[in-house]
Short mmCIF file of C-alpha atoms in Angstrom, two decimals:
data_model
loop_
_atom_site.label_atom_id
_atom_site.label_comp_id
_atom_site.label_asym_id
_atom_site.label_seq_id
_atom_site.Cartn_x
_atom_site.Cartn_y
_atom_site.Cartn_z
CA MET A 37 7.16 148.24 7.85
CA LYS A 38 5.72 150.44 10.36
CA TYR A 39 4.61 153.22 9.46
CA SER A 40 6.31 155.70 11.21
CA THR A 41 9.85 153.52 10.23
CA LEU A 42 8.48 154.71 6.52
CA CYS A 43 8.30 157.78 7.15
CA LEU A 44 12.12 158.21 8.73
CA PHE A 45 13.33 156.19 5.82
CA PHE A 46 11.93 158.56 3.34
CA GLY A 47 12.66 161.31 4.91
CA LEU A 48 16.38 160.02 4.99
CA LEU A 49 15.67 159.23 1.46
CA THR A 50 14.61 162.89 0.63
CA GLY A 51 17.64 164.41 2.56
CA LEU A 52 19.75 162.70 0.68
CA PHE A 53 18.39 164.07 -2.32
CA THR A 54 18.50 167.40 -1.07
CA HIS A 55 22.46 167.00 -0.13
CA VAL A 56 22.97 165.73 -3.83
CA SER A 57 21.44 168.08 -5.30
CA ALA A 58 22.52 170.97 -3.21
CA ASN A 59 26.37 170.11 -3.92
CA THR A 60 25.94 169.42 -7.64
CA PRO A 61 27.66 172.30 -9.73
CA PRO A 62 25.46 174.19 -11.69
CA GLY A 63 25.48 173.10 -15.73
CA ARG A 64 28.11 174.81 -17.97
CA GLU A 65 26.33 177.73 -20.31
CA PHE A 66 26.95 178.27 -23.58
CA TYR A 67 27.48 181.14 -25.84
CA GLN A 68 26.87 182.62 -28.78
CA ILE A 69 28.80 185.17 -30.01
CA LYS A 70 27.50 187.32 -33.25
CA ILE A 71 29.13 189.95 -34.92
CA TYR A 72 27.59 192.00 -37.28
CA HIS A 73 29.63 193.37 -40.02
CA LEU A 74 28.70 196.74 -41.61
CA LYS A 75 29.62 198.84 -44.34
CA THR A 76 27.95 202.50 -43.42
CA GLU A 77 26.91 204.61 -40.21
CA LEU A 78 23.22 204.29 -41.64
CA GLN A 79 23.41 199.92 -41.17
CA VAL A 80 24.88 200.75 -37.98
CA GLN A 81 21.83 202.84 -36.88
CA ARG A 82 19.41 200.56 -38.42
CA VAL A 83 20.90 197.49 -36.34
CA ASP A 84 21.27 199.58 -33.25
CA SER A 85 17.53 200.06 -33.27
CA PHE A 86 16.87 196.51 -34.34
CA LEU A 87 19.02 194.96 -31.38
CA SER A 88 17.61 197.78 -28.55
CA MET A 89 14.27 198.26 -29.38
CA ALA A 90 13.07 194.37 -30.60
CA TYR A 91 15.72 191.96 -30.05
CA LEU A 92 17.07 191.82 -26.73
CA PRO A 93 13.57 192.55 -25.55
CA ALA A 94 12.38 189.41 -27.21
CA LEU A 95 15.26 187.63 -26.15
CA HIS A 96 14.49 188.99 -22.33
CA ARG A 97 10.74 187.55 -23.12
CA ALA A 98 12.55 184.56 -24.30
CA GLY A 99 13.85 183.66 -20.93
CA ILE A 100 17.07 184.94 -21.49
CA ALA A 101 17.85 188.08 -18.75
CA LYS A 102 21.22 189.43 -19.81
CA VAL A 103 22.79 189.92 -23.56
CA GLY A 104 25.58 191.85 -23.99
CA VAL A 105 26.47 194.31 -27.09
CA PHE A 106 29.55 195.89 -27.87
CA LYS A 107 31.38 198.60 -30.37
CA PRO A 108 35.22 198.05 -30.81
CA ILE A 109 36.62 201.15 -29.25
CA GLN A 110 38.44 201.72 -32.35
CA GLN A 111 36.75 200.73 -35.40
CA ASP A 112 37.56 199.52 -38.69
CA THR A 113 35.80 201.96 -41.15
CA ALA A 114 36.02 199.74 -43.92
CA ASP A 115 34.65 197.17 -41.69
CA LEU A 116 32.36 198.17 -38.83
CA LYS A 117 31.12 195.78 -36.20
CA ILE A 118 28.71 195.48 -33.25
CA TYR A 119 29.34 192.28 -31.19
CA VAL A 120 26.07 190.39 -29.24
CA LEU A 121 27.09 188.33 -26.47
CA VAL A 122 24.05 185.84 -25.55
CA PRO A 123 24.33 183.65 -22.37
CA PHE A 124 22.37 179.83 -22.72
CA ARG A 125 21.53 177.34 -20.42
CA SER A 126 21.72 174.64 -22.65
CA LEU A 127 22.04 173.46 -26.16
CA GLU A 128 18.64 172.75 -25.91
CA GLN A 129 17.74 176.35 -25.49
CA PHE A 130 20.02 177.66 -28.23
CA GLU A 131 18.57 175.45 -30.59
CA LYS A 132 15.05 175.87 -29.55
CA LEU A 133 15.71 179.88 -29.83
CA ALA A 134 15.24 180.66 -33.83
CA ALA A 135 11.85 178.93 -33.49
CA VAL A 136 10.63 180.66 -30.09
CA LEU A 137 11.42 184.08 -31.75
CA GLU A 138 9.38 183.14 -35.23
CA LYS A 139 6.51 182.64 -33.12
CA ASP A 140 6.93 186.37 -31.25
CA ALA A 141 4.41 188.68 -32.85
CA VAL A 142 6.33 191.86 -31.02
CA LEU A 143 9.49 191.07 -32.41
CA ALA A 144 7.85 190.89 -36.03
CA LYS A 145 5.86 194.30 -35.77
CA THR A 146 8.97 195.82 -33.43
CA GLY A 147 11.31 194.46 -35.64
CA ALA A 148 9.86 194.87 -39.20
CA SER A 149 12.51 197.09 -40.53
CA TYR A 150 15.47 195.05 -39.92
CA ILE A 151 13.14 191.66 -40.23
CA ASP A 152 11.80 192.30 -43.66
CA ALA A 153 14.43 194.34 -45.72
CA ALA A 154 15.02 194.70 -49.24
CA TYR A 155 17.39 192.06 -50.84
CA ASN A 156 19.25 195.56 -52.11
CA ASP A 157 18.54 197.46 -49.10
CA VAL A 158 20.13 195.31 -46.45
CA PRO A 159 20.94 196.64 -42.46
CA TYR A 160 24.70 194.45 -42.75
CA THR A 161 27.01 193.06 -44.89
CA ARG A 162 27.15 189.69 -43.30
CA ILE A 163 27.03 187.92 -39.64
CA GLU A 164 29.46 185.88 -38.06
CA THR A 165 28.33 183.37 -35.33
CA ILE A 166 31.18 181.97 -32.86
CA LEU A 167 29.55 179.30 -30.57
CA LEU A 168 30.86 178.47 -26.84
CA LYS A 169 31.33 176.27 -24.18
CA ALA A 170 31.79 177.71 -20.80
CA PHE A 171 34.75 176.69 -18.95
CA ARG A 172 34.51 173.65 -16.08
CA ASP A 173 35.74 176.28 -12.95
CA GLN A 174 33.43 179.05 -14.34
CA PRO A 175 30.27 177.61 -15.45
CA MET A 176 28.44 180.70 -15.46
CA PHE A 177 28.75 184.05 -16.92
CA GLN A 178 28.96 187.07 -14.37
CA LEU A 179 28.20 190.46 -14.20
CA PRO A 180 31.60 192.90 -14.40
CA ASN A 181 31.81 194.68 -10.73
CA LEU A 182 31.57 198.39 -12.29
CA THR A 183 30.26 201.43 -11.44
CA GLY A 184 31.93 203.77 -13.59
CA PRO A 185 29.99 205.38 -16.73
CA LYS A 186 29.85 202.47 -19.70
CA SER A 187 31.75 205.15 -21.85
CA GLU A 188 34.72 204.72 -20.62
CA ARG A 189 34.77 200.90 -19.32
CA VAL A 190 37.09 198.67 -21.57
CA TYR A 191 36.12 194.94 -21.95
CA GLU A 192 38.95 192.83 -23.39
CA LEU A 193 37.68 190.07 -25.29
CA ARG A 194 40.66 187.54 -25.83
CA SER A 195 41.59 184.49 -28.48
CA TYR A 196 44.03 182.43 -27.86
CA GLU A 197 44.48 179.41 -30.61
CA GLY A 198 46.58 176.72 -29.94
CA PRO A 199 48.95 175.04 -32.64
CA THR A 200 47.14 171.81 -32.38
CA GLU A 201 43.73 170.67 -30.61
CA LYS A 202 46.00 168.76 -27.96
CA TYR A 203 47.74 172.18 -27.28
CA TYR A 204 44.52 173.83 -26.75
CA VAL A 205 42.98 171.05 -24.60
CA ASN A 206 46.17 171.80 -22.22
CA LYS A 207 45.65 175.59 -22.49
CA VAL A 208 41.92 174.94 -21.18
CA LYS A 209 43.73 172.75 -18.51
CA MET A 210 46.08 175.34 -17.57
CA PHE A 211 43.22 177.34 -16.70
CA ASN A 212 41.25 175.32 -14.99
CA ASP A 213 43.68 173.11 -13.29
CA GLY A 214 46.26 175.47 -13.25
CA ASP A 215 43.98 177.57 -12.24
CA GLU A 216 44.70 180.51 -14.15
CA ILE A 217 41.13 181.48 -13.58
CA GLY A 218 41.50 181.75 -9.96
CA LEU A 219 44.53 184.19 -10.45
CA PHE A 220 42.63 186.45 -12.65
CA ARG A 221 39.78 186.65 -10.02
CA ARG A 222 42.42 187.12 -7.41
CA LEU A 223 43.73 190.33 -9.16
CA GLY A 224 40.25 191.73 -10.00
CA PHE A 225 39.69 191.45 -13.60
CA ASN A 226 36.35 190.83 -13.50
CA ALA A 227 35.74 188.33 -16.26
CA VAL A 228 32.63 188.25 -17.97
CA PHE A 229 33.12 183.98 -19.23
CA TYR A 230 35.77 181.88 -20.32
CA GLY A 231 34.65 179.67 -23.08
CA GLU A 232 35.94 176.58 -25.29
CA VAL A 233 35.15 177.32 -28.63
CA ILE A 234 33.01 174.57 -30.32
CA ALA A 235 32.11 176.02 -33.30
CA GLY A 236 33.92 179.28 -35.32
CA SER A 237 36.47 180.03 -37.87
CA ASN A 238 40.00 180.60 -35.88
CA MET A 239 39.95 176.83 -34.40
CA PRO A 240 41.11 175.12 -32.01
CA ASN A 241 40.67 178.33 -29.73
CA LEU A 242 39.01 179.33 -26.84
CA MET A 243 38.45 183.16 -25.75
CA TYR A 244 37.27 184.72 -22.51
CA MET A 245 36.03 188.81 -21.47
CA THR A 246 37.81 190.39 -18.75
CA THR A 247 36.54 194.09 -17.79
CA PHE A 248 37.60 197.22 -16.51
CA LYS A 249 36.85 200.85 -15.51
CA ASP A 250 38.73 202.52 -18.64
CA ARG A 251 42.14 201.92 -20.25
CA ALA A 252 44.43 202.85 -17.93
CA ASP A 253 42.95 200.58 -15.27
CA ARG A 254 43.24 197.42 -17.95
CA ASP A 255 46.82 198.37 -18.40
CA ALA A 256 47.43 198.69 -14.65
CA HIS A 257 45.85 194.82 -14.07
CA TRP A 258 47.85 193.40 -16.72
CA LYS A 259 51.00 194.91 -15.58
CA THR A 260 50.20 193.27 -12.46
CA PHE A 261 49.41 190.26 -13.68
CA SER A 262 53.13 189.83 -15.69
CA THR A 263 54.80 189.83 -12.84
CA ASP A 264 52.72 188.31 -10.31
CA PRO A 265 54.73 185.62 -8.85
CA GLU A 266 52.00 183.02 -9.20
CA TRP A 267 51.66 183.51 -13.10
CA LYS A 268 55.41 183.74 -13.47
CA LYS A 269 55.55 179.97 -11.53
CA LEU A 270 52.36 178.77 -13.83
CA SER A 271 54.17 180.04 -17.21
CA GLY A 272 57.23 178.64 -16.51
CA MET A 273 56.12 175.25 -15.99
CA GLN A 274 57.27 172.48 -18.77
CA GLU A 275 53.72 170.95 -18.97
CA TYR A 276 52.17 174.28 -19.98
CA LYS A 277 54.41 175.39 -22.52
CA ASN A 278 53.78 176.62 -25.93
CA ASN A 279 50.04 176.07 -26.11
CA VAL A 280 49.09 179.13 -27.45
CA SER A 281 50.35 180.04 -30.97
CA ARG A 282 47.95 183.07 -31.12
CA ASN A 283 46.65 185.98 -28.93
CA THR A 284 44.07 187.90 -30.52
CA GLN A 285 43.07 191.32 -28.20
CA TYR A 286 39.48 193.24 -29.26
CA PHE A 287 39.18 196.08 -27.15
CA LEU A 288 35.11 197.05 -27.02
CA ARG A 289 33.02 199.42 -25.46
CA PRO A 290 29.08 198.39 -24.17
CA VAL A 291 26.37 200.21 -25.59
CA GLU A 292 24.19 201.98 -23.25
CA TYR A 293 21.40 199.33 -23.50
CA SER A 294 23.57 196.69 -23.45
CA ASP A 295 22.58 194.51 -20.16
CA ILE A 296 26.07 193.30 -19.62
#
């Protein structure tokens, strides 16, 4: 084969691989939701200090640029909570994080009062963890397009439980193939993520988070949603009937040091 012909061949091959790569959809992310359960305001302050001064900076050093931290707008005084949302590029990144953080000397120093807490002076009651895989049609999380103060924002985390695994899969299909995601996008719900729960306490279920500038904005969006012709048509389709047995809503607000 002549040199010029060989160059042409490899040029075409390179172009083909570049085209395939450019048109390959991004990999679906994974999300960890850590829920700190606390008894006292002192514990809240200790966890806040650890997250803001030690944990989030350590995650940033580990290559996780954006981490969300939220608190319920109305706290249950008997079970105070802090929610932490950590996006991962892959399950491998999630699996290796503990080892990476264990080697972080800065984290060990700045987070010492939390990490080395005595058994009789603990900073929390328990930590609950939920692991999710991003939906096919929104494979990566998105920062909300909000400009108002964080102190007024409403982040709505929803959990849709299915009567059975099959009904749950059907609800996920409704978001993807039925384009419920597209409906939320068209109506400006500023969704951070949609995720299939792959490990959690309320399975089978999916979760997603939408965001609003304030409570009035949230209520107005849902009112528009409920009367939208596209939603009426989609929710009326027989193939998507009875696929949610329980809808749980959590109204959260980002703390000032949250990245999301």
